[in-house]
């Protein structure tokens, strides 16, 4: 732990980085995967479980929390950590992404965004300054600038306009955030799938000397190779000594390939959402528990997993729970999936330290490729 | 534990009884409350939590399990204990009650019931013999006879016909069950709200010398005082040395008053169902977490509770989870409610042993009557 927000590199292996962020609320081992705690809860999990899986930091969604229960209410209740009973660091997004994807009647100007809540239609305003204010009320440890993220494909002109606006908002967020030694405000590189725009965005943000940099506007509809190409172009433009966070990404394969390109932090709803829909992530790739092949299978998802959800329950039972719509099905599969993601991150960190990251990535991908255990005879 | 099914009385206080059922899979301290594990899962709970709350036995629903995943499948997977990961005793109902309340196109004859599943419309037959066969496939420790339960109000003629049919089915279930030393088959007293029929039913079942007796057909629409009157009439007709189980009951107040009349076992979906709907049972009565009064309240449900769900989370957070429809809300409130029910049963058992049951009941009711903690100033 530290009084200040600090990032140090422990090892590198090619472009892959093994690092550590220290903050007053705890240390984040990178590369890190942040479970998503949308509305002050990592869905269907107790926070103790999330911590015990090895997650050092979770993500909170500003948009959801500002609407319900409201940032002011969370602040009055002692902040998001106290409210949700998560003692470690929390990163919050700016709210802008969900305003664009979830809110109604959005109107975007230089000043910010006005919109109506998707829950009750109430009108809200979100400026760069208000986003930082809300994240401060939540007492978030790592805060994100407000940005405009365009879905892909988009025209280069739209992408450029949004990227430039995001840069101006980054400046305003930096001023609004001010000097908070134990906390950080990250800028967000935009630029869609246009290499020049990515470079310009990264260089401009680098010049602002922020405490960390996110890469946004990816995994928004483009093929994986476009995303990776953008990382190849963007990461070298970012300062080596600052953490890099790829927002909203992704599959285990996305993570492996992005770490190889220099990314330190990830978040994604995939493990939690997939768990609620009957899908398990395992060493042997994805396993769909809705599939009838599991109905009579007494074997667990993965007998070698350290996670009780993967090790102690039969596939037949998980299949039954999923097919019956029982809450325990989502509870167990979410637990399994977050466990798998954290195991993957631990494997990544160990491999980088051992200087064998590319081998680790190949072995991991090969194991996924071999697929699930065969049916019982 | 015991190789056989045995019941012994440890203490009595008025009509209230403190007893113990021993079976190969464990000991059940009575009066006991059995959490309901409808489809092989106590909804929104891990079985470890259920056990840690002090539940010695859970209930499984034959109707649900026969439809999905099917009794034959559960048997092939090692029985319900193995399937659902509950090592202690399990009591199963006969399936008849749910056939009547949930199934479609029911047809009842002397032979049994034919019906269509509420899930997929498939046709099934359920005879007394088949019900016992299914409960055997589930490897249930305490099995129930198939009976016909009529909703109240009903005509005395309908009630009598169903009671007589239930007696004939009890004889057939007894034959089908045979001699299983470590297990028990209970008969079910019927007779609706007609005192003479209750007495006749109880006497006829007593003459069959079964290992335990349930009282069915109550808490099906009648006022509480009618239910209690039926217990006043029925319990004295049942053998003192056998356990008595009041099916599907009930509220904490129902339990207090039924224990005073000689009941040893209870089951009810109330604590689990209410939990999923935002309602908490506490020492201070029921607390509706949907109520806006909790939105800013940093205090827990009950700071003196041994249950983390009651003790460690703010009412504001619980309110937020419930209003947001988050799974964790149901998980925490179910946990709290089952904990409260088990604490109530422990208090009941201690009070009977101490010879102060009526005082305990009055104090408990008085605490409910005083209501929840006042609003913060």
GROMACS .gro file of N, CA, C and O in nm, chain A residues 3 8 27 32 35 63 68 96 123 160 164 196 226 229 282 285 310 334 342 346 369:
model
   84
    3UNK      N    1   0.066   0.587   0.035
    3UNK     CA    2  -0.012   0.710   0.052
    3UNK      C    3  -0.048   0.769  -0.084
    3UNK      O    4  -0.144   0.843  -0.096
    8UNK      N    5   0.465   0.069  -1.066
    8UNK     CA    6   0.601   0.029  -1.098
    8UNK      C    7   0.598  -0.099  -1.180
    8UNK      O    8   0.510  -0.185  -1.164
   27UNK      N    9  -0.297  -0.286  -0.316
   27UNK     CA   10  -0.207  -0.304  -0.429
   27UNK      C   11  -0.278  -0.383  -0.538
   27UNK      O   12  -0.346  -0.481  -0.510
   32UNK      N   13  -0.406  -0.704  -1.466
   32UNK     CA   14  -0.518  -0.725  -1.375
   32UNK      C   15  -0.649  -0.732  -1.452
   32UNK      O   16  -0.669  -0.659  -1.548
   35UNK      N   17  -1.329  -0.738  -1.204
   35UNK     CA   18  -1.469  -0.779  -1.214
   35UNK      C   19  -1.559  -0.655  -1.215
   35UNK      O   20  -1.530  -0.555  -1.147
   63UNK      N   21  -2.268   0.556  -1.436
   63UNK     CA   22  -2.403   0.582  -1.487
   63UNK      C   23  -2.507   0.512  -1.400
   63UNK      O   24  -2.605   0.572  -1.357
   68UNK      N   25  -2.909   0.530  -0.957
   68UNK     CA   26  -2.962   0.453  -0.845
   68UNK      C   27  -2.847   0.388  -0.772
   68UNK      O   28  -2.777   0.311  -0.836
   96UNK      N   29  -2.005   0.801  -1.938
   96UNK     CA   30  -2.036   0.842  -2.075
   96UNK      C   31  -2.075   0.726  -2.166
   96UNK      O   32  -2.167   0.738  -2.247
  123UNK      N   33  -3.452   1.343  -1.628
  123UNK     CA   34  -3.350   1.413  -1.705
  123UNK      C   35  -3.225   1.437  -1.622
  123UNK      O   36  -3.234   1.467  -1.502
  160UNK      N   37  -1.299   1.133  -3.575
  160UNK     CA   38  -1.208   1.243  -3.543
  160UNK      C   39  -1.276   1.348  -3.454
  160UNK      O   40  -1.217   1.396  -3.357
  164UNK      N   41  -1.142   1.440  -3.085
  164UNK     CA   42  -1.101   1.576  -3.048
  164UNK      C   43  -1.182   1.628  -2.929
  164UNK      O   44  -1.129   1.691  -2.837
  196UNK      N   45  -0.396   0.703  -3.751
  196UNK     CA   46  -0.345   0.839  -3.727
  196UNK      C   47  -0.415   0.906  -3.609
  196UNK      O   48  -0.352   0.978  -3.531
  226UNK      N   49  -0.855  -0.589  -3.591
  226UNK     CA   50  -0.856  -0.442  -3.594
  226UNK      C   51  -0.822  -0.388  -3.455
  226UNK      O   52  -0.740  -0.296  -3.439
  229UNK      N   53  -0.455  -0.437  -3.392
  229UNK     CA   54  -0.376  -0.343  -3.473
  229UNK      C   55  -0.375  -0.205  -3.406
  229UNK      O   56  -0.271  -0.138  -3.400
  282UNK      N   57  -1.347  -2.220  -1.894
  282UNK     CA   58  -1.259  -2.318  -1.830
  282UNK      C   59  -1.126  -2.324  -1.904
  282UNK      O   60  -1.112  -2.267  -2.013
  285UNK      N   61  -1.160  -2.420  -2.258
  285UNK     CA   62  -1.246  -2.338  -2.342
  285UNK      C   63  -1.384  -2.321  -2.280
  285UNK      O   64  -1.405  -2.351  -2.163
  310UNK      N   65  -1.633  -2.489  -0.954
  310UNK     CA   66  -1.582  -2.569  -1.066
  310UNK      C   67  -1.551  -2.712  -1.025
  310UNK      O   68  -1.557  -2.803  -1.107
  334UNK      N   69  -2.108  -1.787  -1.231
  334UNK     CA   70  -2.038  -1.660  -1.218
  334UNK      C   71  -1.911  -1.679  -1.135
  334UNK      O   72  -1.803  -1.629  -1.170
  342UNK      N   73  -0.945  -1.490  -1.302
  342UNK     CA   74  -0.837  -1.455  -1.209
  342UNK      C   75  -0.722  -1.555  -1.218
  342UNK      O   76  -0.605  -1.518  -1.205
  346UNK      N   77  -0.334  -1.467  -1.309
  346UNK     CA   78  -0.221  -1.512  -1.229
  346UNK      C   79  -0.120  -1.586  -1.316
  346UNK      O   80   0.002  -1.567  -1.303
  369UNK      N   81  -0.815  -2.494  -2.743
  369UNK     CA   82  -0.841  -2.554  -2.874
  369UNK      C   83  -0.870  -2.702  -2.868
  369UNK      O   84  -0.944  -2.755  -2.952
   0.00000   0.00000   0.00000
